[in-house]
mmCIF file of C-alpha atoms in Angstrom:
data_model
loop_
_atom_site.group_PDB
_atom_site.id
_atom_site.type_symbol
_atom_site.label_atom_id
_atom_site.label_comp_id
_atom_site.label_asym_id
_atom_site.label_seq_id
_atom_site.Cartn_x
_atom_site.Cartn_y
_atom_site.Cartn_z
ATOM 1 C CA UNK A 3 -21.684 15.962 -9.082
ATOM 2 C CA UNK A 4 -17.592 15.665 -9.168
ATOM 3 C CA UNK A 5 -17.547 14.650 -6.394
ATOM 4 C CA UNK A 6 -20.469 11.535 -6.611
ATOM 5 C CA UNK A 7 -19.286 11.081 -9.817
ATOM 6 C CA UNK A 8 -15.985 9.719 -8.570
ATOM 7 C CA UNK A 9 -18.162 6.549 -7.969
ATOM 8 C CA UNK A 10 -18.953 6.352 -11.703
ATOM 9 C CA UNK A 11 -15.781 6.668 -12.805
ATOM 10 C CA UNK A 12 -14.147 3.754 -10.100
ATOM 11 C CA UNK A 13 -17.065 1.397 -11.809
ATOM 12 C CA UNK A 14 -14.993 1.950 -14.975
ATOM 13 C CA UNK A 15 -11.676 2.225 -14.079
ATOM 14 C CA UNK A 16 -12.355 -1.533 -12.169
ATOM 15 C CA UNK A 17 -14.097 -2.411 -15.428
ATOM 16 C CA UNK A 18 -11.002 -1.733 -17.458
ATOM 17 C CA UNK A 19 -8.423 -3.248 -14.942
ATOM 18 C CA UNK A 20 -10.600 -6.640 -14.746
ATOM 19 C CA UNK A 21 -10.819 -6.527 -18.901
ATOM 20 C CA UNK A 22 -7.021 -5.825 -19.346
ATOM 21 C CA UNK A 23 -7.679 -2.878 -21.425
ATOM 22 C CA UNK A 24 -4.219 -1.248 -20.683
ATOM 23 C CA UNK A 25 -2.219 -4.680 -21.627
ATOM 24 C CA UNK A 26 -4.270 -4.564 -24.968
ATOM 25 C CA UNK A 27 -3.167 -1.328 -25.667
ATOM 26 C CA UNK A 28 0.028 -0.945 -24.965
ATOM 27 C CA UNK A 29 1.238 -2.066 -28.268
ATOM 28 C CA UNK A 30 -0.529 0.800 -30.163
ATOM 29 C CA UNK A 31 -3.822 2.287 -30.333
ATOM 30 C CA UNK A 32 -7.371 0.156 -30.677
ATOM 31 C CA UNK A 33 -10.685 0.341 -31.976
ATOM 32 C CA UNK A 34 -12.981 -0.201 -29.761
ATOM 33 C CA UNK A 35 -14.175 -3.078 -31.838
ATOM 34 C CA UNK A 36 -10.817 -4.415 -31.669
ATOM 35 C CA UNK A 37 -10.761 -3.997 -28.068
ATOM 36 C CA UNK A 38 -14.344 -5.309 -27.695
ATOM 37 C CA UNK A 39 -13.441 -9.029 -29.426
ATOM 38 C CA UNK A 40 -9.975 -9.503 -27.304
ATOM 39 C CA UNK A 41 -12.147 -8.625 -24.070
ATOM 40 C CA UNK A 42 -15.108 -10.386 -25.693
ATOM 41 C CA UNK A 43 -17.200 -7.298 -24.673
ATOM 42 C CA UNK A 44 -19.839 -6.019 -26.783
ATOM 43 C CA UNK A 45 -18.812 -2.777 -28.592
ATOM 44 C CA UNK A 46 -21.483 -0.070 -27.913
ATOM 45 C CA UNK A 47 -21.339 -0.112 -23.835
ATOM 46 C CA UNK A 48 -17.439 -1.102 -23.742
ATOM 47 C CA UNK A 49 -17.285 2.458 -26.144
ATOM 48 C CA UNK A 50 -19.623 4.211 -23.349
ATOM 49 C CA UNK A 51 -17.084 2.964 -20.586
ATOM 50 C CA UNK A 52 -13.735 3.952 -22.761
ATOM 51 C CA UNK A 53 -15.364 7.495 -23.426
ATOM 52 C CA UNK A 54 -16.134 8.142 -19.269
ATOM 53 C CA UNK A 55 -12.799 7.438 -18.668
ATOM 54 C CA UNK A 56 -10.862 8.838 -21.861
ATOM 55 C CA UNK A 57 -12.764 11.988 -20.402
ATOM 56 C CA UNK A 58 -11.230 12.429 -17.226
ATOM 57 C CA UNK A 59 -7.438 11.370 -18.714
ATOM 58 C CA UNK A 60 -7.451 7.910 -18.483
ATOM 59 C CA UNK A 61 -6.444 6.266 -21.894
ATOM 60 C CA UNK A 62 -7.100 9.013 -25.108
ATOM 61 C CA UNK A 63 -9.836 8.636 -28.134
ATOM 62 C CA UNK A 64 -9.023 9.739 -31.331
ATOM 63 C CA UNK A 65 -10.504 9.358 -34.112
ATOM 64 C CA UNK A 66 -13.058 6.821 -35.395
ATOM 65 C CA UNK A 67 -13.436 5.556 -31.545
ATOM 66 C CA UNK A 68 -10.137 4.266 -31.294
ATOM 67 C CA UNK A 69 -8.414 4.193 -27.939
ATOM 68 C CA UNK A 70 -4.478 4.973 -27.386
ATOM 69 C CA UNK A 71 -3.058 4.647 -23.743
ATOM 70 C CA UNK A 72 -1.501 7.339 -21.967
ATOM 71 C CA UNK A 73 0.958 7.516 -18.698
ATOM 72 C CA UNK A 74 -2.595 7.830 -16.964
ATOM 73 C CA UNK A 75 -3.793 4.748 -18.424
ATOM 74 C CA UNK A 76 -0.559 2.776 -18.414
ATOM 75 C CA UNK A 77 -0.706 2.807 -14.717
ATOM 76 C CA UNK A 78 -3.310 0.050 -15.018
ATOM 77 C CA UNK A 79 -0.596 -2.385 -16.652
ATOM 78 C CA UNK A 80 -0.015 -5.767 -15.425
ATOM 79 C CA UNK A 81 2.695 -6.199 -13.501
ATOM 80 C CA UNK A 82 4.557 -3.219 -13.938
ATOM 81 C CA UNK A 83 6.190 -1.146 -11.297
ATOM 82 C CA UNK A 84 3.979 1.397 -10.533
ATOM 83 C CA UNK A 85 0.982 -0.558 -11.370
ATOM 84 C CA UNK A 86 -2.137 0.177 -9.304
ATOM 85 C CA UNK A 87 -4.357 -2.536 -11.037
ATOM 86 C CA UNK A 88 -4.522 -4.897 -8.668
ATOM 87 C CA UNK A 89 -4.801 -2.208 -5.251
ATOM 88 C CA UNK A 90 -7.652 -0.744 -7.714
ATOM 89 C CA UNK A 91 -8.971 -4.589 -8.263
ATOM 90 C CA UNK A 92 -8.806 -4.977 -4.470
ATOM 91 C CA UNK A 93 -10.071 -1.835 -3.480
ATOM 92 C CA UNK A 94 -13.059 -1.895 -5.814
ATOM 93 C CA UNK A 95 -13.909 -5.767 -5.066
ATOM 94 C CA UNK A 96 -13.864 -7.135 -1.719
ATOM 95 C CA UNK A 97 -13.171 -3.785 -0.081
ATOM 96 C CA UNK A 98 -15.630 -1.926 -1.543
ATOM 97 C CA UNK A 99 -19.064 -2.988 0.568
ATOM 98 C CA UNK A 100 -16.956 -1.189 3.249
ATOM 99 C CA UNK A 101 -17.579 2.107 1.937
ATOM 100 C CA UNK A 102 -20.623 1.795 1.589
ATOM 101 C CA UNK A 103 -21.244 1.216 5.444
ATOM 102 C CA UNK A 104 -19.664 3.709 6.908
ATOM 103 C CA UNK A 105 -22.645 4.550 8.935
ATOM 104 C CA UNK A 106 -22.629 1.424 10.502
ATOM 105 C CA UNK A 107 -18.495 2.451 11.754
ATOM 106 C CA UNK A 108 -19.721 6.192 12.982
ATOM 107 C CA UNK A 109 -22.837 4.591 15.212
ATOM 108 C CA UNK A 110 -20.881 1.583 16.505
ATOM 109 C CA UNK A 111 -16.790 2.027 16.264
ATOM 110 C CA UNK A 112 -16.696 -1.329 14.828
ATOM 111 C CA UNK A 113 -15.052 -2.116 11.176
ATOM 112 C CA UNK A 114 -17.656 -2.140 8.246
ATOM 113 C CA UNK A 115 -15.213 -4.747 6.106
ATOM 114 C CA UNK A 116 -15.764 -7.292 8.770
ATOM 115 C CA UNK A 117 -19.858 -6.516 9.711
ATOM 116 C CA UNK A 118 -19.827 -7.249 6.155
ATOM 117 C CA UNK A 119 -17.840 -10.485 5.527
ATOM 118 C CA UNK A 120 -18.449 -11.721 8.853
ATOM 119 C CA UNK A 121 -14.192 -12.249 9.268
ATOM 120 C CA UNK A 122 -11.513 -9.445 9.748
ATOM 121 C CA UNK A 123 -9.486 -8.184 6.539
ATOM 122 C CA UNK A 124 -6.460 -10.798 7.581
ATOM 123 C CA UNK A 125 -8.376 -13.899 7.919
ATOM 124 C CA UNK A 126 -10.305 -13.077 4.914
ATOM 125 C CA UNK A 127 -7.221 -13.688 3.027
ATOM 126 C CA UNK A 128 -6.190 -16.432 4.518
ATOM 127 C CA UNK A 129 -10.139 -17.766 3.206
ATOM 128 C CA UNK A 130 -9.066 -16.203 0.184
ATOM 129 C CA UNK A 131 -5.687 -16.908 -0.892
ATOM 130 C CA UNK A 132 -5.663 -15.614 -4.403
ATOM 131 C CA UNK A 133 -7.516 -12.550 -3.467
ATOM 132 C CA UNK A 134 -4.644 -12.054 -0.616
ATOM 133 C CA UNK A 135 -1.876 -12.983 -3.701
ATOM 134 C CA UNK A 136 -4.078 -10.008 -4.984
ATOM 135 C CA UNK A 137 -3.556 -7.457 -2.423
ATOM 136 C CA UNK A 138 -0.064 -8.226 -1.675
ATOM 137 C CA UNK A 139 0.284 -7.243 -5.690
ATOM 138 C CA UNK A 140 -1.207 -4.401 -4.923
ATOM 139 C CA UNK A 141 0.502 -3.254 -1.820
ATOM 140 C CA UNK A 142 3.935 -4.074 -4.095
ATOM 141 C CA UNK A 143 2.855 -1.603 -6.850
ATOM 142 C CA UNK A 144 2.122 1.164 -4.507
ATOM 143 C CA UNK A 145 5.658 0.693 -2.770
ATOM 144 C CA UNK A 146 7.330 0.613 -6.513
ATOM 145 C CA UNK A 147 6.120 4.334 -6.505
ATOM 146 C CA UNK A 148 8.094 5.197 -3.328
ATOM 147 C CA UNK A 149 10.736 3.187 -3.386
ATOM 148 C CA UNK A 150 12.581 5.466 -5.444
ATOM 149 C CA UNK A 151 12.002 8.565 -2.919
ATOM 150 C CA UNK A 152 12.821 6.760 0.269
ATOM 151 C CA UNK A 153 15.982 6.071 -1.277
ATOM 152 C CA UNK A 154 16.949 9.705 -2.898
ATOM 153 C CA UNK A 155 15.627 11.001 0.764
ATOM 154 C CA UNK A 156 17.092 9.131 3.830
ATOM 155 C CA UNK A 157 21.411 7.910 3.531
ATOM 156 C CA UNK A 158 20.840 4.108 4.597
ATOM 157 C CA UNK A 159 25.225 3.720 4.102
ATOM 158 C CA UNK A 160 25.757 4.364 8.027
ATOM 159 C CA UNK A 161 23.966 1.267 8.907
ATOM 160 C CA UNK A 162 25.309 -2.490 8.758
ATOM 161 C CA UNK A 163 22.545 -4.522 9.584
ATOM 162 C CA UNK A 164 18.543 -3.189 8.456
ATOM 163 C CA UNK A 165 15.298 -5.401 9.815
ATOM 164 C CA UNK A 166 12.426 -4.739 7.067
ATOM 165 C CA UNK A 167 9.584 -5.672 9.903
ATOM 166 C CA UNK A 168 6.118 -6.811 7.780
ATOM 167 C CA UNK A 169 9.053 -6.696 5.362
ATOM 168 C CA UNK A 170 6.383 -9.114 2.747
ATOM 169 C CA UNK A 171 8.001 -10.169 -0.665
ATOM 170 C CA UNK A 172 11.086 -8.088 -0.141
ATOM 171 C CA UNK A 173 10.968 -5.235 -2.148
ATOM 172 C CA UNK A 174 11.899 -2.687 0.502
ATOM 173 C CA UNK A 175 14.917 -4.373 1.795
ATOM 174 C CA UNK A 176 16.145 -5.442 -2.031
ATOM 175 C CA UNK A 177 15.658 -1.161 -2.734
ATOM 176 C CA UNK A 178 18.054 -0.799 0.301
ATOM 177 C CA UNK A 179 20.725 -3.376 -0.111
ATOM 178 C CA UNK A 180 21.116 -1.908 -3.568
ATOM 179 C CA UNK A 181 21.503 1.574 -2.665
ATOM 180 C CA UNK A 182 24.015 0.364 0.388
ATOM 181 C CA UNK A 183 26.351 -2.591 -0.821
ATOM 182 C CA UNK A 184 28.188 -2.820 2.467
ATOM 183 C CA UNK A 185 24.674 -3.666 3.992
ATOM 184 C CA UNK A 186 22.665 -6.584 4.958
ATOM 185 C CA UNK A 187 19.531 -7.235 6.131
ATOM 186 C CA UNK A 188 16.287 -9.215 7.335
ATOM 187 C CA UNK A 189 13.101 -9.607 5.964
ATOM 188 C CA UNK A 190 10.849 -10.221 8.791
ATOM 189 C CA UNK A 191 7.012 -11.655 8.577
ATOM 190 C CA UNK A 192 4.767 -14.226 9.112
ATOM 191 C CA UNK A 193 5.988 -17.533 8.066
ATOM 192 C CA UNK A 194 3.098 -18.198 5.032
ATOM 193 C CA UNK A 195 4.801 -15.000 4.001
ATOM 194 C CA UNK A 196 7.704 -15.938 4.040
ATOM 195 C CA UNK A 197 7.787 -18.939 2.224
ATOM 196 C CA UNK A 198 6.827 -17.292 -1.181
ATOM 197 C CA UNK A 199 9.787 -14.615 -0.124
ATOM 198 C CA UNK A 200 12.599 -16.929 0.027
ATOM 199 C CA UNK A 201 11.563 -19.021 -3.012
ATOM 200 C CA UNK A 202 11.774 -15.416 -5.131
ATOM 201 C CA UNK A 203 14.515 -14.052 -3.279
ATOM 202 C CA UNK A 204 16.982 -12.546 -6.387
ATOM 203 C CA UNK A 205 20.371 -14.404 -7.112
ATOM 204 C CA UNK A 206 22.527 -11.394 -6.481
ATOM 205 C CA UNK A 207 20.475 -10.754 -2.552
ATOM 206 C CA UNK A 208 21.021 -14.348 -1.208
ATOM 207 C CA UNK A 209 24.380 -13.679 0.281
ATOM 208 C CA UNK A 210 23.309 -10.162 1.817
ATOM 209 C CA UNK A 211 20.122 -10.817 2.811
ATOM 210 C CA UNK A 212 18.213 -13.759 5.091
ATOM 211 C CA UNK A 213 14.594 -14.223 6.523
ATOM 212 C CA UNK A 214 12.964 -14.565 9.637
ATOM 213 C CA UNK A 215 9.405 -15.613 10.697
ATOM 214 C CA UNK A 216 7.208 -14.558 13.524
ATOM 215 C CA UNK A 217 4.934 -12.034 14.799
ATOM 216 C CA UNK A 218 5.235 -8.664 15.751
ATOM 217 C CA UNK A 219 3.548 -8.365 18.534
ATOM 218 C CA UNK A 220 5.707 -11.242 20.221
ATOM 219 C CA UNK A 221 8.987 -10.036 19.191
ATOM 220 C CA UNK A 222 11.548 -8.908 16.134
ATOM 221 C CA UNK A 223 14.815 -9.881 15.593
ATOM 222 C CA UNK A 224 17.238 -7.978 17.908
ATOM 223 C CA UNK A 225 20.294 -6.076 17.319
ATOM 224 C CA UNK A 226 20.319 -4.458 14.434
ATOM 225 C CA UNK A 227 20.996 -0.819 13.670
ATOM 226 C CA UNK A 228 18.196 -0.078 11.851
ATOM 227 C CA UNK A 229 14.896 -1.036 11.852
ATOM 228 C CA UNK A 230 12.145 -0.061 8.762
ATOM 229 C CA UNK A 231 8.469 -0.658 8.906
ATOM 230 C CA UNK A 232 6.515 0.551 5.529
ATOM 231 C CA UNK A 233 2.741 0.434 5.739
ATOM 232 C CA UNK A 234 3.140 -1.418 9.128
ATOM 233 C CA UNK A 235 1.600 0.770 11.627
ATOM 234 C CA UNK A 236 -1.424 2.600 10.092
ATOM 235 C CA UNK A 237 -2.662 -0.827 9.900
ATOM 236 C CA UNK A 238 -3.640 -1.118 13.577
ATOM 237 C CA UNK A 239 -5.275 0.818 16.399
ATOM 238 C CA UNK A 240 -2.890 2.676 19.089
ATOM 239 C CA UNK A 241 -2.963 0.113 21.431
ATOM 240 C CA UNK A 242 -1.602 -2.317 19.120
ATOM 241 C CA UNK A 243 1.140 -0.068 17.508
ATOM 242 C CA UNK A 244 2.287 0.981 21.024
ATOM 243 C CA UNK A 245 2.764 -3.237 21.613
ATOM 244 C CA UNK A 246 5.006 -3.496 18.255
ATOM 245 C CA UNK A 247 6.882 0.199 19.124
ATOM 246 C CA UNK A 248 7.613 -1.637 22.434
ATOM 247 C CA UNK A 249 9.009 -4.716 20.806
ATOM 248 C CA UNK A 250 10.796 -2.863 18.797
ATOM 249 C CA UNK A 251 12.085 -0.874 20.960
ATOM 250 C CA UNK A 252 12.893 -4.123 23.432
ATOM 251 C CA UNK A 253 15.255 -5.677 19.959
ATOM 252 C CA UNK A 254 16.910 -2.147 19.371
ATOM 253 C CA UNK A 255 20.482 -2.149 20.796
ATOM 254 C CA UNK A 256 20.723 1.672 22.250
ATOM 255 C CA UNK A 257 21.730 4.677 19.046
ATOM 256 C CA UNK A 258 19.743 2.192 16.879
ATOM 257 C CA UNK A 259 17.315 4.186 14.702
ATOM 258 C CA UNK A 260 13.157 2.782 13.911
ATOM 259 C CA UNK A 261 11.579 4.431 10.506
ATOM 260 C CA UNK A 262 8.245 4.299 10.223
ATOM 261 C CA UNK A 263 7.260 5.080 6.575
ATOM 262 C CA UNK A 264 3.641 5.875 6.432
ATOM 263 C CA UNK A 265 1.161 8.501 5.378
ATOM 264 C CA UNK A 266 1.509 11.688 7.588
ATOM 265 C CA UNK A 267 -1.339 14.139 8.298
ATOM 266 C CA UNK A 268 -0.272 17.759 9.094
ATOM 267 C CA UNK A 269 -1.342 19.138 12.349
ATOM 268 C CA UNK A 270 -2.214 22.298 10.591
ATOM 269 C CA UNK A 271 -4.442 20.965 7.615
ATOM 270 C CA UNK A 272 -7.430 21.302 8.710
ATOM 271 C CA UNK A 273 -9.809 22.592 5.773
ATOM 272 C CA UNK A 274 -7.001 21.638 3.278
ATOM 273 C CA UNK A 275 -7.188 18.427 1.245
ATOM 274 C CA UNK A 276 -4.378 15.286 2.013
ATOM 275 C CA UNK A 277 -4.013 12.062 0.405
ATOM 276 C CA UNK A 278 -4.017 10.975 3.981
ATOM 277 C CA UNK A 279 -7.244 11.938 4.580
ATOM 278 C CA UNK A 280 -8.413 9.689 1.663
ATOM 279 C CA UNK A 281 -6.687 6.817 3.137
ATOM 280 C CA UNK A 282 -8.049 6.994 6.686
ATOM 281 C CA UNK A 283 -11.802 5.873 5.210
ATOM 282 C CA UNK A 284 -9.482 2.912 3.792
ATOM 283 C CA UNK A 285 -8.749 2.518 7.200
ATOM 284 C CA UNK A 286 -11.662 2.746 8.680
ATOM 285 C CA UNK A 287 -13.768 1.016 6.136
ATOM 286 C CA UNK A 288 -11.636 -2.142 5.919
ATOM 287 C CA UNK A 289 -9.678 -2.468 9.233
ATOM 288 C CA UNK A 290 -8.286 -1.279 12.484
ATOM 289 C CA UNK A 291 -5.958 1.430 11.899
ATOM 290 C CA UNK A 292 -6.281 4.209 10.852
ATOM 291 C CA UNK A 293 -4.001 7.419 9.060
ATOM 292 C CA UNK A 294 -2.097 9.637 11.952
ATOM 293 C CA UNK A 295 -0.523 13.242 12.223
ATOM 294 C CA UNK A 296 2.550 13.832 13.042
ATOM 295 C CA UNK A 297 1.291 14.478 17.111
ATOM 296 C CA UNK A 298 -0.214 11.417 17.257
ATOM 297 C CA UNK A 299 2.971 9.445 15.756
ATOM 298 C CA UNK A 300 5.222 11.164 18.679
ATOM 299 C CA UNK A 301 2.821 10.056 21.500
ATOM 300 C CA UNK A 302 2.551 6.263 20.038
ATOM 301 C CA UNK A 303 7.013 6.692 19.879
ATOM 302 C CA UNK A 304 6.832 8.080 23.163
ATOM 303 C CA UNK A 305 4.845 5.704 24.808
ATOM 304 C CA UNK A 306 7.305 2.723 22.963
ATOM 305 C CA UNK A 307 10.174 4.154 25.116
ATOM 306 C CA UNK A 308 11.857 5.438 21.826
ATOM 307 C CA UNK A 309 12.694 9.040 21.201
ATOM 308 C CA UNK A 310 11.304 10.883 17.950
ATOM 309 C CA UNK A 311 14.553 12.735 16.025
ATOM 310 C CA UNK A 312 12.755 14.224 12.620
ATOM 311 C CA UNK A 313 9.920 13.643 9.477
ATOM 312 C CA UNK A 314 11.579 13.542 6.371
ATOM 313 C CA UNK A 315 9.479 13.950 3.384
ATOM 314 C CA UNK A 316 10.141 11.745 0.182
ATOM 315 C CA UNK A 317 8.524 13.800 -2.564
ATOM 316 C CA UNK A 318 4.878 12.162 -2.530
ATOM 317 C CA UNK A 319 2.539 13.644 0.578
ATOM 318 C CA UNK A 320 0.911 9.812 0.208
ATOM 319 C CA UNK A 321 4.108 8.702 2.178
ATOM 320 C CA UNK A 322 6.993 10.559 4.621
ATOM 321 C CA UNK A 323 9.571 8.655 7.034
ATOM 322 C CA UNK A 324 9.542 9.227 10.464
ATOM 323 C CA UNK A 325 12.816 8.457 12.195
ATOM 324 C CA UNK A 326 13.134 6.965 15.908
ATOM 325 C CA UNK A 327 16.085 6.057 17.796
ATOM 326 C CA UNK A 328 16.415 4.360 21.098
ATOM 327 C CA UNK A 329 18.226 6.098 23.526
#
């Protein structure tokens, strides 16, 4: 039943991200007929949907049936770092008929998300271009929880020159060049990518940091010393990931270092639950890729030509950095 349940309780967490319910709280506590006219909900099922989820944490009820957000709750904000409302609004929207054909993956090897919508996950953004503003919110509030770690955990001062590759709106390569003021660096991605980067680029990163457009699995921009790639490669299948290791690999002067910050799985969990784990039916369900262990991340850096040095964790299991170097 917990587990099953899990279902019920995504129905109304999506409920309460699409209704704002965090946003309306965050001033102070609600009734839930207060909540019900700003939503323009009606009362009795919007109280059966804040009760569900005040029971598992989410938001508190006090008194009366009024409502009163909590750190759980508050990570459905808008726009807040931190904020999972819009990966939950993705994830529980257009991704979501995924899950529910996983059968159709284990009998045929082929992605659910795309037997589905009849396009792959990429293109269906491009269809889509507000649902793709969507995820790319979303994808920026799960990096705003790790951002944080990757700096405390890895010393970017040694390097000069940093390539974000898949680098998106910037946020990774802002995190570094604040940490390492004797630093610059390059946001790399596809052009309609980069557009929106370099019209929101901050004042104080325009002299430090510049853009470049392409695709990597043609090429990155060569010789830097250090190359970062968050969320790149679990995107893709091995065959792919070995063609953008390889590229890298091909722009990397020799003693420059590659970190791939993704989810590791540990070769010795089996039995043992791992956010990874979790993510890998994300995978599966919606593209490509898929979530690796640390085995499998040394044979796709082998293969590249690069050499694997060391896995350093940054406090969440959802995310470690895996450091490369050419040699």
């Amino acid at each position: 039943m917990k587990c099953v349940g899990g279902m019920w309780i995504t129905g109304c967490i999506k409920t309460a991200a699409e209704l704002n319910i965090a946003d309306h709280l965050e001033a102070g506590p609600q009734t839930v007929s207060s909540l019900a006219k700003k939503t323009d909900s009606q009362e009795k099922p919007l109280y059966r949907i804040m009760r569900a989820l005040s029971s598992v944490g989410i938001f508190e009820e006090l008194e009366n049936k009024t409502f009163r957000l909590n750190d759980f709750g508050a990570t459905l904000l808008t726009g807040v770092p931190g904020t999972v409302k819009d990966f939950v609004l993705a994830n529980l929207s257009e991704h979501f008929p995924g899950f529910m054909k996983l059968t159709y993956c284990a009998q045929t090897g082929k992605v659910p998300f795309e037997h589905v919508h009849g396009m792959n996950l990429w293109e269906y953004y491009k269809e889509y271009p507000e649902l793709g503003a969507n995820f790319g919110r979303g994808m920026t509030g799960l990096s705003n929880m790790e951002l944080s770690g990757i700096i405390k955990n890895y010393d970017f001062s040694p390097y000069k020159t940093v390539v974000d590759i898949g680098g998106g709106n910037g946020i990774m390569m802002y995190a570094v060049l604040n940490a390492t003021p004797g630093s610059s660096g390059i946001i790399f991605d596809e052009e309609h990518v980069i557009a929106d980067t370099t019209r929101l680029m901050p004042e104080n990163m325009k002299e430090r940091c510049s853009v470049a457009t392409g695709n990597f699995f043609d090429k990155v921009p060569a010789g830097a010393d250090l190359y970062t790639m968050k969320w790149i490669i679990h995107d893709w299948n091995d065959d792919e990931c070995i063609q953008i290791l390889k590229n890298c690999c091909k722009a990397m002067p020799k003693g420059a270092r590659l970190l791939i910050i993704d989810a590791v799985i540990p070769d010795d969990s089996q039995n043992k639950p791992h956010p990874a784990k979790l993510l890998d039916i994300v995978m599966m369900a919606c593209i490509t890729g898929r979530e690796r262990t640390l085995s499998e991340f040394k044979e796709l850096i082998e293969k590249a030509g690069l050499q694997y040095n060391q896995l350093i964790s940054i406090g969440t299991e959802a995310k470690s950095i895996i450091e490369c170097e050419k040699v």
